[in-house]
Short mmCIF file of C-alpha atoms in Angstrom, two decimals:
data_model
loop_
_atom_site.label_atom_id
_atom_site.label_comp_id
_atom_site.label_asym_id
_atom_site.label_seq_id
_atom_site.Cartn_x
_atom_site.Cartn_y
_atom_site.Cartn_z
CA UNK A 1 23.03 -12.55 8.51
CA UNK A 2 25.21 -13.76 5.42
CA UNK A 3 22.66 -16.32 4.72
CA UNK A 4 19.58 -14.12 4.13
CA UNK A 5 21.23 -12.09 1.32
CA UNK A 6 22.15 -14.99 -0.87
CA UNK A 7 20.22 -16.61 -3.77
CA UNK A 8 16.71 -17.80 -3.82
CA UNK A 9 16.05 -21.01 -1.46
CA UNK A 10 16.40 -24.12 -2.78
CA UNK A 11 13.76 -26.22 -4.41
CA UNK A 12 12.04 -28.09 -1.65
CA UNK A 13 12.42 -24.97 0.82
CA UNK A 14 10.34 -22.97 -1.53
CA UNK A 15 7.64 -25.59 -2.10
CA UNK A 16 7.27 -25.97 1.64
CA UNK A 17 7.11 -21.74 1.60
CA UNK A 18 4.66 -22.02 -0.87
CA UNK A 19 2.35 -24.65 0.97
CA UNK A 20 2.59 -22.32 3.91
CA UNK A 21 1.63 -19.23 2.04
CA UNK A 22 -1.34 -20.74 0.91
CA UNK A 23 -2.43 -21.95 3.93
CA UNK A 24 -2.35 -18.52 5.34
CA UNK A 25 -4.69 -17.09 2.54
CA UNK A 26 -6.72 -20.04 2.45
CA UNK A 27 -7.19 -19.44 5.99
CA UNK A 28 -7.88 -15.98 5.92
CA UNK A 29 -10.15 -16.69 3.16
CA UNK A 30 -13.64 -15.36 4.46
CA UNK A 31 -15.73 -16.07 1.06
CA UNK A 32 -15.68 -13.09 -0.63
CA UNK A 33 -12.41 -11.41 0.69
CA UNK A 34 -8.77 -11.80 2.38
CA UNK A 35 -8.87 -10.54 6.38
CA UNK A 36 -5.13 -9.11 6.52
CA UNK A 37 -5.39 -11.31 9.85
CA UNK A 38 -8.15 -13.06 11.61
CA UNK A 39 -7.84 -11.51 14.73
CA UNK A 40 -6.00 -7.94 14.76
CA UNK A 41 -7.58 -7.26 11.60
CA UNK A 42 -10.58 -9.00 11.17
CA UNK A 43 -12.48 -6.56 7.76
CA UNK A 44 -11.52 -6.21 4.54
CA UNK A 45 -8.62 -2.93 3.83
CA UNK A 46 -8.16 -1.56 0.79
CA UNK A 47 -4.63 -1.79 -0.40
CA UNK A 48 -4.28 -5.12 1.62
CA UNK A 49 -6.74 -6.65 -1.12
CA UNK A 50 -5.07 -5.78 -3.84
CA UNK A 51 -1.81 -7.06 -2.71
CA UNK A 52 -3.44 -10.21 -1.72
CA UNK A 53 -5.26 -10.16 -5.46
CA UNK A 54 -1.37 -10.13 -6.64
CA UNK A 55 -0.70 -13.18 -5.20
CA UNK A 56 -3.64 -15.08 -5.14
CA UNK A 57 -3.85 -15.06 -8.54
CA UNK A 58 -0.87 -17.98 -8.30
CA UNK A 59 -3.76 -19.66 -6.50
CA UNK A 60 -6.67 -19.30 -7.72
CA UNK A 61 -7.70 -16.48 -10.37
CA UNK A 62 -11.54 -16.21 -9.88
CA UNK A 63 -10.46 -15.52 -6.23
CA UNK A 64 -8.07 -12.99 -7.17
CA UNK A 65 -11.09 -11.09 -9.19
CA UNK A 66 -13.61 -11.72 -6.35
CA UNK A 67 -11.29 -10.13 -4.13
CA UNK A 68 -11.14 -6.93 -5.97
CA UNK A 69 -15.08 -7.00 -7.03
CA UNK A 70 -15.91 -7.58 -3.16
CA UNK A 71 -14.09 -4.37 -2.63
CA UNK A 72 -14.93 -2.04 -5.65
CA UNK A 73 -18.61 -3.11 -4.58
CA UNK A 74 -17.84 -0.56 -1.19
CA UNK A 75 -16.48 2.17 -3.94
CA UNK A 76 -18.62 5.48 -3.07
CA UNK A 77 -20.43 7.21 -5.63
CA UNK A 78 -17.62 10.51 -5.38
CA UNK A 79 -15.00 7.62 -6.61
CA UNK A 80 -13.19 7.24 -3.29
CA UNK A 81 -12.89 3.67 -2.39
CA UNK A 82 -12.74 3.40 1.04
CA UNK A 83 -10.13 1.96 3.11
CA UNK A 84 -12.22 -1.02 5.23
CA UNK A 85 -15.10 -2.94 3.77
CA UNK A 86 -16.37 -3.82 7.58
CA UNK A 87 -17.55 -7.83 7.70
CA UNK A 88 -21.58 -7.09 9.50
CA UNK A 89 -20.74 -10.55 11.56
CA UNK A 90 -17.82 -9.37 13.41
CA UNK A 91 -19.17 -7.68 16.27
CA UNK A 92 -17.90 -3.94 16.98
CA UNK A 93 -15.88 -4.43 19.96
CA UNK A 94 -13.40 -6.59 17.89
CA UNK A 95 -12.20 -3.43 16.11
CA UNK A 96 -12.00 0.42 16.04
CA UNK A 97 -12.67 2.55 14.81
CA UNK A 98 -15.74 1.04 14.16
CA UNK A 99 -18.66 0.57 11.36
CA UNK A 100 -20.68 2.81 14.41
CA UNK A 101 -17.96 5.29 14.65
CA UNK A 102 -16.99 6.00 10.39
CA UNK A 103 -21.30 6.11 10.26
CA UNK A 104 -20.35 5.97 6.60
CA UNK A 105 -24.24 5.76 5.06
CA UNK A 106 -25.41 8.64 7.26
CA UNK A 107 -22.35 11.08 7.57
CA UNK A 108 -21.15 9.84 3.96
CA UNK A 109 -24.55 10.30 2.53
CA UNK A 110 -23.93 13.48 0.48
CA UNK A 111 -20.31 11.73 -0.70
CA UNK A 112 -22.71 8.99 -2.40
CA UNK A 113 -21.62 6.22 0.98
CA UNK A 114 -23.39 3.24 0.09
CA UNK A 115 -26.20 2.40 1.55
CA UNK A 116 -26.70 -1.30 2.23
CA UNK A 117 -22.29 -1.82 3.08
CA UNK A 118 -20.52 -0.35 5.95
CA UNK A 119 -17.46 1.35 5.27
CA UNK A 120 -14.78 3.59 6.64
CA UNK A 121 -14.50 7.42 5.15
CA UNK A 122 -10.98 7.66 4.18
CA UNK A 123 -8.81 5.85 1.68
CA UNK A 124 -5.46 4.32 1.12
CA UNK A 125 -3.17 3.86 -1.87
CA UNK A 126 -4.36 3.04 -5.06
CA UNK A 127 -2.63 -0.59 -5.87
CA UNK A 128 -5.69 -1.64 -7.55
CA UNK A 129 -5.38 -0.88 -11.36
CA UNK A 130 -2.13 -2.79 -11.43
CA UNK A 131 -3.55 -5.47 -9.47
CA UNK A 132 -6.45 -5.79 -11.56
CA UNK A 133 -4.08 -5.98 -14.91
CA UNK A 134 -1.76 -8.64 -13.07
CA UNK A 135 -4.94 -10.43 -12.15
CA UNK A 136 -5.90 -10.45 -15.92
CA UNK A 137 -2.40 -11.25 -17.23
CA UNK A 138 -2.49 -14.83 -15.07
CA UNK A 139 -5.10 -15.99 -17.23
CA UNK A 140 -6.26 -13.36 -20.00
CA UNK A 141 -8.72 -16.41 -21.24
CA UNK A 142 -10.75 -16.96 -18.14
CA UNK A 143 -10.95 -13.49 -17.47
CA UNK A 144 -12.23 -12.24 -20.65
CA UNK A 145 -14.71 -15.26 -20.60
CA UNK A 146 -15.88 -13.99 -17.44
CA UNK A 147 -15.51 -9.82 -18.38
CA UNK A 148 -13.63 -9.04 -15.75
CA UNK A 149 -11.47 -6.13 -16.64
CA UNK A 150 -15.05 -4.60 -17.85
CA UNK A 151 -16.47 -5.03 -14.68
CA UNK A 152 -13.57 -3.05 -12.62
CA UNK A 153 -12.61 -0.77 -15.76
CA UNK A 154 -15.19 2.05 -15.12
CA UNK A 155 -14.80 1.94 -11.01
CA UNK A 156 -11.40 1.80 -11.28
CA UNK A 157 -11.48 5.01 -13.43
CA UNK A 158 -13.51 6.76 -11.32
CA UNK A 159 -11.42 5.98 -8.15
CA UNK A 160 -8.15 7.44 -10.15
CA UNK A 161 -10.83 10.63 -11.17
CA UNK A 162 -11.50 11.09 -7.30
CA UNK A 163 -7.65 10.83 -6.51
CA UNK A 164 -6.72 13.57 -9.00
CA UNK A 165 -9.26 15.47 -8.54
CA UNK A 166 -11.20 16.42 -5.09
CA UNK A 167 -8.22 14.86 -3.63
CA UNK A 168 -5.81 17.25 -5.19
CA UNK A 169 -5.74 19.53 -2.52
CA UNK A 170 -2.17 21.49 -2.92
CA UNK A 171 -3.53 22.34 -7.02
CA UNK A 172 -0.33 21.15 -8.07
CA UNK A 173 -1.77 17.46 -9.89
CA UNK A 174 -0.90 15.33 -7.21
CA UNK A 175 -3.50 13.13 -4.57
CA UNK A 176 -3.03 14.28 -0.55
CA UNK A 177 -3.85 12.25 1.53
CA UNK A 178 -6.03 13.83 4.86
CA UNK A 179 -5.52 11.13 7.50
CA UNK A 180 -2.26 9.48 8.43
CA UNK A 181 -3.58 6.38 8.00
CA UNK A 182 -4.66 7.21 4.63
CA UNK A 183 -0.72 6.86 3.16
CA UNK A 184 -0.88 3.23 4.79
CA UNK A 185 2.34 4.24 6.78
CA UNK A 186 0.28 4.88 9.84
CA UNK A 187 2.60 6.40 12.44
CA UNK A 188 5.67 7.29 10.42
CA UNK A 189 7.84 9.78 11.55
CA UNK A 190 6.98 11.77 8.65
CA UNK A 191 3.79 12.65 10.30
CA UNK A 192 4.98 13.76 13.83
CA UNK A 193 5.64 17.33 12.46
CA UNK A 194 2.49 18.11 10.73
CA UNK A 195 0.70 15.87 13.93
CA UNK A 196 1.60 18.55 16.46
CA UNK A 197 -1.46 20.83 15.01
CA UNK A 198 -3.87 17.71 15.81
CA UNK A 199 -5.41 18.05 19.39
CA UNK A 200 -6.42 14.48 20.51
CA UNK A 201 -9.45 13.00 21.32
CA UNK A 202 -9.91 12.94 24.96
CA UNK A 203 -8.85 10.05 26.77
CA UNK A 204 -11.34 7.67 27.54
CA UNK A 205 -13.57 8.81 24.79
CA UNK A 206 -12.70 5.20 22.78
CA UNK A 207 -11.37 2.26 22.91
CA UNK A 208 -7.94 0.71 21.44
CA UNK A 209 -8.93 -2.55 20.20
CA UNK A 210 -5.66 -2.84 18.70
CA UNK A 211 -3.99 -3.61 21.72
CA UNK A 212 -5.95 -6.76 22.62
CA UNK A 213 -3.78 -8.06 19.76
CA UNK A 214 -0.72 -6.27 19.58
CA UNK A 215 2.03 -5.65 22.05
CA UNK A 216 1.92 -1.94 22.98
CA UNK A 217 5.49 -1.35 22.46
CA UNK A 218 5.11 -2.26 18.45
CA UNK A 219 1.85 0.22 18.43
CA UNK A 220 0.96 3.72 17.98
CA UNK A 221 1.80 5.30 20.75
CA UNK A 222 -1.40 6.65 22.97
CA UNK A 223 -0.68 10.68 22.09
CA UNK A 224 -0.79 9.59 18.02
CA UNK A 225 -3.95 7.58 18.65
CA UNK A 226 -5.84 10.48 20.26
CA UNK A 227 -4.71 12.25 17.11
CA UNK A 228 -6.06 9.94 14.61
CA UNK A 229 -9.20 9.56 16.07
CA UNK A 230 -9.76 13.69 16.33
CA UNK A 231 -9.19 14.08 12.81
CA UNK A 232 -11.67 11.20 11.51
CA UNK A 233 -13.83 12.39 13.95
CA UNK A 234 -13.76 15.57 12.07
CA UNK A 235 -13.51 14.44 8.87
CA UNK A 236 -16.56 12.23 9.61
CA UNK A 237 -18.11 15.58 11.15
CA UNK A 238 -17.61 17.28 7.97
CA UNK A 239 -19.56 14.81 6.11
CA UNK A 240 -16.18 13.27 4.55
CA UNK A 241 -15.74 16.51 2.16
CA UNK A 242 -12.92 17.18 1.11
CA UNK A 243 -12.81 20.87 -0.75
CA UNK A 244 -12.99 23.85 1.37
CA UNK A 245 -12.80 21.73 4.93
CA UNK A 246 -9.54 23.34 6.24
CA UNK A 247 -7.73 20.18 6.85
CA UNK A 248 -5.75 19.95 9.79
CA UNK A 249 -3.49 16.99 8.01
CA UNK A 250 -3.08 17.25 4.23
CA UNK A 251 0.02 15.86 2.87
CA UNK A 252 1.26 14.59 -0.74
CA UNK A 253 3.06 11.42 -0.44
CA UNK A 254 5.84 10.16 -2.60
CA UNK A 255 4.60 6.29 -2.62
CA UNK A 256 0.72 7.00 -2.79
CA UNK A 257 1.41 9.30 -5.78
CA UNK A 258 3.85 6.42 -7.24
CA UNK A 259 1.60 3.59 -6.82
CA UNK A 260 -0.87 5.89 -8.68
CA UNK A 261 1.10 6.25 -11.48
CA UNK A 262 1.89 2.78 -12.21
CA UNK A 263 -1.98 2.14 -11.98
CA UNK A 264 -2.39 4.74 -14.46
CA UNK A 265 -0.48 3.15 -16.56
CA UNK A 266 -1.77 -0.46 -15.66
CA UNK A 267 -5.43 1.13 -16.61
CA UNK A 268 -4.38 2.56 -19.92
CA UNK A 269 -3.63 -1.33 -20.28
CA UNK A 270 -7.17 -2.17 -19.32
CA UNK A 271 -8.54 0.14 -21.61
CA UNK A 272 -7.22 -0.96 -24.43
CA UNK A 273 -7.98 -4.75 -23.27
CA UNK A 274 -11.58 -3.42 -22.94
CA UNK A 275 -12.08 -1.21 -26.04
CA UNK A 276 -11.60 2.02 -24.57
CA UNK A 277 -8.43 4.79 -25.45
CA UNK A 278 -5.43 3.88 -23.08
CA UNK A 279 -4.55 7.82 -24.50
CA UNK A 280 -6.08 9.88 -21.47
CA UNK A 281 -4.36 7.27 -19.33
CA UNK A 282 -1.07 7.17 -20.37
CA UNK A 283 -1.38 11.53 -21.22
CA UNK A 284 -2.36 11.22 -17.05
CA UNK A 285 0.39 8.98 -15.65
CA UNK A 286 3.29 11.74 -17.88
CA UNK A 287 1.91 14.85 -15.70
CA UNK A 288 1.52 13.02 -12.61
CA UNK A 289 5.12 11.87 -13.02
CA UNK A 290 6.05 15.57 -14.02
CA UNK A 291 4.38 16.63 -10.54
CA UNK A 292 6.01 13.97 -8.87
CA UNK A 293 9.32 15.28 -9.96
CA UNK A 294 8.30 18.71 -9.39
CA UNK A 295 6.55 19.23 -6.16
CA UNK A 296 8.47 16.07 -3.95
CA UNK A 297 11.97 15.47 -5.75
CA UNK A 298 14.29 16.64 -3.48
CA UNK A 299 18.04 16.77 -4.66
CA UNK A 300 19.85 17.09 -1.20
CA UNK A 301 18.13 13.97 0.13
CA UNK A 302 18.91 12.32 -2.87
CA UNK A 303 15.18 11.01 -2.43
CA UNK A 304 11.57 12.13 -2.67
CA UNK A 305 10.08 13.58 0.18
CA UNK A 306 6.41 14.52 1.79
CA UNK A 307 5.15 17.44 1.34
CA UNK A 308 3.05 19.27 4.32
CA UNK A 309 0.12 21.03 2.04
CA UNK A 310 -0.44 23.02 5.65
CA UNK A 311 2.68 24.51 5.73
CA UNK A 312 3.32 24.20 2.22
CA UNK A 313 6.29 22.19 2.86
CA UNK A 314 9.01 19.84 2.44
CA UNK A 315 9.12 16.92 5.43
CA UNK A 316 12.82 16.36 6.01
CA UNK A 317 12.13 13.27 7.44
CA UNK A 318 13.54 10.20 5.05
CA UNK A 319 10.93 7.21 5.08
CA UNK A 320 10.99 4.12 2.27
CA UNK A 321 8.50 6.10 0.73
CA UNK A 322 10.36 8.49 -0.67
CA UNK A 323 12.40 5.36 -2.46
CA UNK A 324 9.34 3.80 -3.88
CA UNK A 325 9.16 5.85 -6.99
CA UNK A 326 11.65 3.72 -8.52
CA UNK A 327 8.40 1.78 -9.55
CA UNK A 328 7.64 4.97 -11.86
CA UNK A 329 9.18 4.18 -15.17
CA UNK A 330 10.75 6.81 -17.15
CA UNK A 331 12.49 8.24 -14.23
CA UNK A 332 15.17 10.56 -15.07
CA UNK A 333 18.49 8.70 -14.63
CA UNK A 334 20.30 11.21 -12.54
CA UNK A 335 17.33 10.93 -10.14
CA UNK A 336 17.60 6.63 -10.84
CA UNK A 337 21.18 6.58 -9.60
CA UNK A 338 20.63 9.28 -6.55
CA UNK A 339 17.43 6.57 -5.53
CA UNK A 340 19.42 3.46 -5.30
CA UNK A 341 22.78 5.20 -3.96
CA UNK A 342 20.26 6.56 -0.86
CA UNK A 343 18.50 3.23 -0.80
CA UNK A 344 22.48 1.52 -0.09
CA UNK A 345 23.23 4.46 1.97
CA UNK A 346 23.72 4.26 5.88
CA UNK A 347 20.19 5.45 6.49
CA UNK A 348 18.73 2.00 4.68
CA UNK A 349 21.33 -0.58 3.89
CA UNK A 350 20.16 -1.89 1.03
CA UNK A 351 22.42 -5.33 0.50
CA UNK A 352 23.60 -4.83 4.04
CA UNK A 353 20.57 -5.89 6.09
CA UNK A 354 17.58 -7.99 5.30
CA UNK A 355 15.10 -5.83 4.40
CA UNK A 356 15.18 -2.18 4.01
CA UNK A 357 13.31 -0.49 6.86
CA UNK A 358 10.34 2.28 7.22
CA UNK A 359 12.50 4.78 8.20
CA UNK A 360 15.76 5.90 7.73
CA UNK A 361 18.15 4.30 10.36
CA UNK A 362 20.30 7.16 11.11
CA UNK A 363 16.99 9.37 11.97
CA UNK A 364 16.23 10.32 15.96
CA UNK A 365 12.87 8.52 15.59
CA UNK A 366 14.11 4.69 14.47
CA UNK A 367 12.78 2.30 16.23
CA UNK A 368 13.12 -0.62 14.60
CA UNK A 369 10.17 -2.28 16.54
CA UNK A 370 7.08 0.09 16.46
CA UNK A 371 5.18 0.14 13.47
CA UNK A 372 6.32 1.86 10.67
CA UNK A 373 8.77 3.72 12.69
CA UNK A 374 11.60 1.67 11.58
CA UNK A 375 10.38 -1.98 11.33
CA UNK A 376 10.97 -3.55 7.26
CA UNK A 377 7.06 -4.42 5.62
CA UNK A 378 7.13 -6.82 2.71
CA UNK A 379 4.69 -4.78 0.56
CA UNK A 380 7.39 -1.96 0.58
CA UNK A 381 10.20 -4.23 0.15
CA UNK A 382 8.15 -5.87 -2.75
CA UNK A 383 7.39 -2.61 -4.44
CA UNK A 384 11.32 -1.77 -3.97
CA UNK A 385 12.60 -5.22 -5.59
CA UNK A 386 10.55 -4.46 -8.80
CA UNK A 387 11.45 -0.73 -9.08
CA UNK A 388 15.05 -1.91 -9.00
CA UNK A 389 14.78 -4.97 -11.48
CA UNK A 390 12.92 -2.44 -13.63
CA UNK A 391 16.04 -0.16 -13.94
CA UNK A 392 18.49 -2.86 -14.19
CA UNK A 393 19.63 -3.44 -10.58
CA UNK A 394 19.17 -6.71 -11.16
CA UNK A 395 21.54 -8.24 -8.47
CA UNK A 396 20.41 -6.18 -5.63
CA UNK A 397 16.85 -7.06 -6.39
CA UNK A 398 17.75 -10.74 -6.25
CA UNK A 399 19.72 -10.31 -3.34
CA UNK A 400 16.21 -8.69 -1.94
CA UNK A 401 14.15 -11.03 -3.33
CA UNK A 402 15.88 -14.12 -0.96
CA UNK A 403 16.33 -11.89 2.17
CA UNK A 404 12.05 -11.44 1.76
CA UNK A 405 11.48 -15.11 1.49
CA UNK A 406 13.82 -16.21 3.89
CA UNK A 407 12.49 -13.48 6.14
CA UNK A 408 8.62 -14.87 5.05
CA UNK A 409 9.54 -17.91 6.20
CA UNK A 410 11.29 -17.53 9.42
CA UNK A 411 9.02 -14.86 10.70
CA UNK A 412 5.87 -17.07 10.27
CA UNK A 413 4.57 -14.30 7.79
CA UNK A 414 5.28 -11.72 9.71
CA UNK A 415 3.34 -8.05 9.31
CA UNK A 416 6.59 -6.53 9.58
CA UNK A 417 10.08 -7.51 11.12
CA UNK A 418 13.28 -6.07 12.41
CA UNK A 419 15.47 -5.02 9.30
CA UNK A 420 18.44 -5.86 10.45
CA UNK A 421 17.32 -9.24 12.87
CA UNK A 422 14.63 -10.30 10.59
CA UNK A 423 12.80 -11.49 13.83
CA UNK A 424 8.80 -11.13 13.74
CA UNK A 425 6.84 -8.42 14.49
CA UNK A 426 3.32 -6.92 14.57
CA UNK A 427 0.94 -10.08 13.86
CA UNK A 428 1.33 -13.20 12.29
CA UNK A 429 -0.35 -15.14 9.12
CA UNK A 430 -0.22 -11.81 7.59
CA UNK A 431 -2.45 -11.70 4.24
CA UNK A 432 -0.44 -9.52 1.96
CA UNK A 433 3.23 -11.09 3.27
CA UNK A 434 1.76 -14.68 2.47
CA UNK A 435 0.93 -13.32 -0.67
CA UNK A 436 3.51 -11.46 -1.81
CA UNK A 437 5.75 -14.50 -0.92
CA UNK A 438 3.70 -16.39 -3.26
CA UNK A 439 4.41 -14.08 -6.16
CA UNK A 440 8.23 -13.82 -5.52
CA UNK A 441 8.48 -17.39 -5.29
CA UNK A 442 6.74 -17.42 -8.87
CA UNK A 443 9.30 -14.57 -9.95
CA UNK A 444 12.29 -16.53 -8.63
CA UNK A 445 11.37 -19.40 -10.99
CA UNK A 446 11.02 -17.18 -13.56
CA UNK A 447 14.31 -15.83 -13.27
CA UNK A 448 15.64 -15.01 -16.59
CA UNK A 449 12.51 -14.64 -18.06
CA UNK A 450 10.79 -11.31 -19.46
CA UNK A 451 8.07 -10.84 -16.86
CA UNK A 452 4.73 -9.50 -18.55
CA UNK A 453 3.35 -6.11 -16.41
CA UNK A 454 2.59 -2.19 -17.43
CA UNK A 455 4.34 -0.92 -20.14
CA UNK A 456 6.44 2.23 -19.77
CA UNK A 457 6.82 5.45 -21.92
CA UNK A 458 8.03 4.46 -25.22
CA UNK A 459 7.65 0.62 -25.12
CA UNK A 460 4.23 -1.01 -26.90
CA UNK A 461 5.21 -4.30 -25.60
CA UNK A 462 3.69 -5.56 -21.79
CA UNK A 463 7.19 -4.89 -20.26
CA UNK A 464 7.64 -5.21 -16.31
CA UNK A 465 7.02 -2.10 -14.14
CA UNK A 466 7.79 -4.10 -11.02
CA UNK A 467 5.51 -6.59 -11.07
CA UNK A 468 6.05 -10.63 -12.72
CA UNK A 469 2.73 -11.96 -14.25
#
């Protein structure tokens, strides 16, 4: 395990990791989008795209904007942008839920659903602002030339609107999300609490596609399913409104409300690009971070936690979300140091294993192989390794940095692996791991180099907030 926590591979290694990166997104290139993976996930998701914009843009930049235009182009007229953009030639059976179950432009009619593109009816983080300013920063010529940051500016604005407000459900500034797949970390632990309200679906009632790809034992378990499909169902039902709808799941997540932030931040950097006042932006990102701090910061974890808007709650249960805030800059140091001495605790192993897993490895529900109940995802680990270069960690983030592409590598682009084995799991040829391979490989030969990204509080320059141009 030695050998997957020293520096970056050498020099043909990461060419030949580079070739096989691209081939992946090439591959999964459909014309207009990424597919995460051509045959468990065969649509275009959300927060996979803008990962996949990240490090496309190493390949090809107009691809990089397409693949955020083809997306925004779904964006409902309420601001939400919806978590799959379904692909009308893939027929229905090869994935559900659905375009015929979400119904999204008759049940999302009064939400402002498109009409002519199929869609699901709930969301998932908001990586696109940054992406959209990293896109930009890879070649600030072409894209001007070809207006891009105007096109995105105003959707992207009204997506952030939506979050922070008909999404702020608990009144205290932050987004909740309604649907456990809306955090991205489907079936974490963090849900099984607030879950237990949920009665499922009846059995029989649909079908797991999911499985015709996917070993069972690295899935949602059948009980969770039925649970996930009730509350769309209802949500759906409801006409995908989200005031006054008595939610049944409503939670405020550490990493969702991050990610936001840093966008915030990335758009204030748009705006200015584009003419408009960064101020609103920037005035946003300070009281979302204040509400960050406020409402999930919890001291005796040493982490930030989920917050059950139900039971107007703290989850105890520690997941790599709560460590992803150390993308937010202008963190409080005490809170810094208590972030990076949980992250090398005994519940994560930072340094110690590969990569640092979903879920905390001294909690009853690790399992280092089922989804994100334990199993180490690149797009966290990626998110992680710039929060710590960002406050100065600079070894451990290297030391990260190799594990991933090693890992990358070995695992064939793995969805996720074993944190502590690094073997493969979940599908392979994953979009956003090729991709986010292809932007650490960039950042390792920039080593030593300022990186160019989002400013934070108090610096005019385009300092790094976790992310290399």
């Amino acid at each position: 395990m030695t050998s997957l926590l020293v520096g970056p591979p050498a020099t043909a290694s990461a060419e030949a990791l580079g070739r096989g990166a691209a081939r992946v997104l090439l591959a999964n290139w459909t014309g207009a989008s990424t597919v995460p993976s051509r045959g468990l996930y065969p649509h275009q998701w959300s927060w996979d795209s803008a990962f996949i914009a990240i490090g496309l843009r190493h390949l090809s930049v107009r691809r990089a904007q397409r693949e955020l235009e083809t997306l925004l182009h779904a964006q409902w007229e309420d601001g939400r942008v919806p978590h799959i953009v379904f692909n009308p030639s893939v027929p229905h059976d090869a994935y559900f839920p659905s375009p015929d179950f979400w119904r999204s432009s008759s049940a999302g009619a009064a939400a402002g659903a498109p009409a002519g593109t199929e869609t699901s009816g709930i969301v998932q983080p908001p990586v696109h602002a940054l992406a959209a300013w990293l896109v930009h920063l890879a070649d600030p010529e072409d894209s001007r030339r070809r207006g891009f940051l105007p096109r995105v500016y105003g959707r992207l604005a009204a997506w952030h609107d939506y979050l922070t407000g008909p999404r702020d459900l608990g009144g205290g500034g932050l987004a909740a999300m309604v649907h456990p797949w809306e955090p991205g970390m489907d079936n974490s632990p963090c849900w099984d609490a607030p879950l237990e309200r949920v009665e499922p679906a009846t059995a029989g009632s649909y079908r797991r596609a999911d499985l015709d790809h996917g070993q069972p034992s690295e899935r949602p378990t059948d009980l969770d399913y039925g649970r996930y499909v009730r509350l769309a169902t209802d949500y759906r039902d409801g006409g995908y409104a989200d005031a006054g709808t008595g939610h049944a799941f409503a939670v405020e997540d550490p990493c969702v409300n991050a990610l936001l932030i840093v966008s915030e931040h990335a758009l204030a950097r748009i705006a200015a690009e584009t003419g408009a006042d960064p101020a609103p932006h920037e005035e946003r990102a300070a009281r979302l971070t204040e509400a960050l701090v406020e409402r999930l910061w919890s001291p005796q974890a040493g982490m930030f936690l989920c917050r059950d808007l139900v039971s107007d709650e703290l989850i105890p249960e520690k997941s790599v979300a709560g460590l992803i805030p150390l993308i937010v800059p202008g963190l409080p140091p005490e809170i810094v140091d208590a972030l990076v001495g949980t992250a090398e605790s005994p519940a994560f192993r930072l340094g110690e294993v590969p990569m640092v897993p979903s879920y905390d490895f001294t909690g009853t529900a690790f399992d280092p192989s089922r989804y994100w109940r334990g199993p180490a995802w690149f797009n966290t680990n990626w998110l992680l390794e710039r929060g710590l270069r960002q406050y100065g960690h600079t070894r451990a983030a290297d030391r990260l940095r190799a594990a991933m592409l090693t890992a990358a590598g070995g695992s064939g682009f793995a969805e996720y692996v074993d944190p502590v084995t690094a073997e493969a799991r979940g599908t392979r040829d994953f979009g956003w791991t090729a991709a986010l391979t292809l932007d650490l490989l960039v950042s390792a030969e920039q080593d030593g180099q300022d990186g160019s990204g989002v400013p934070g509080p108090g610096d005019p320059q385009d300092a790094t907030v976790g992310a290399h141009a």
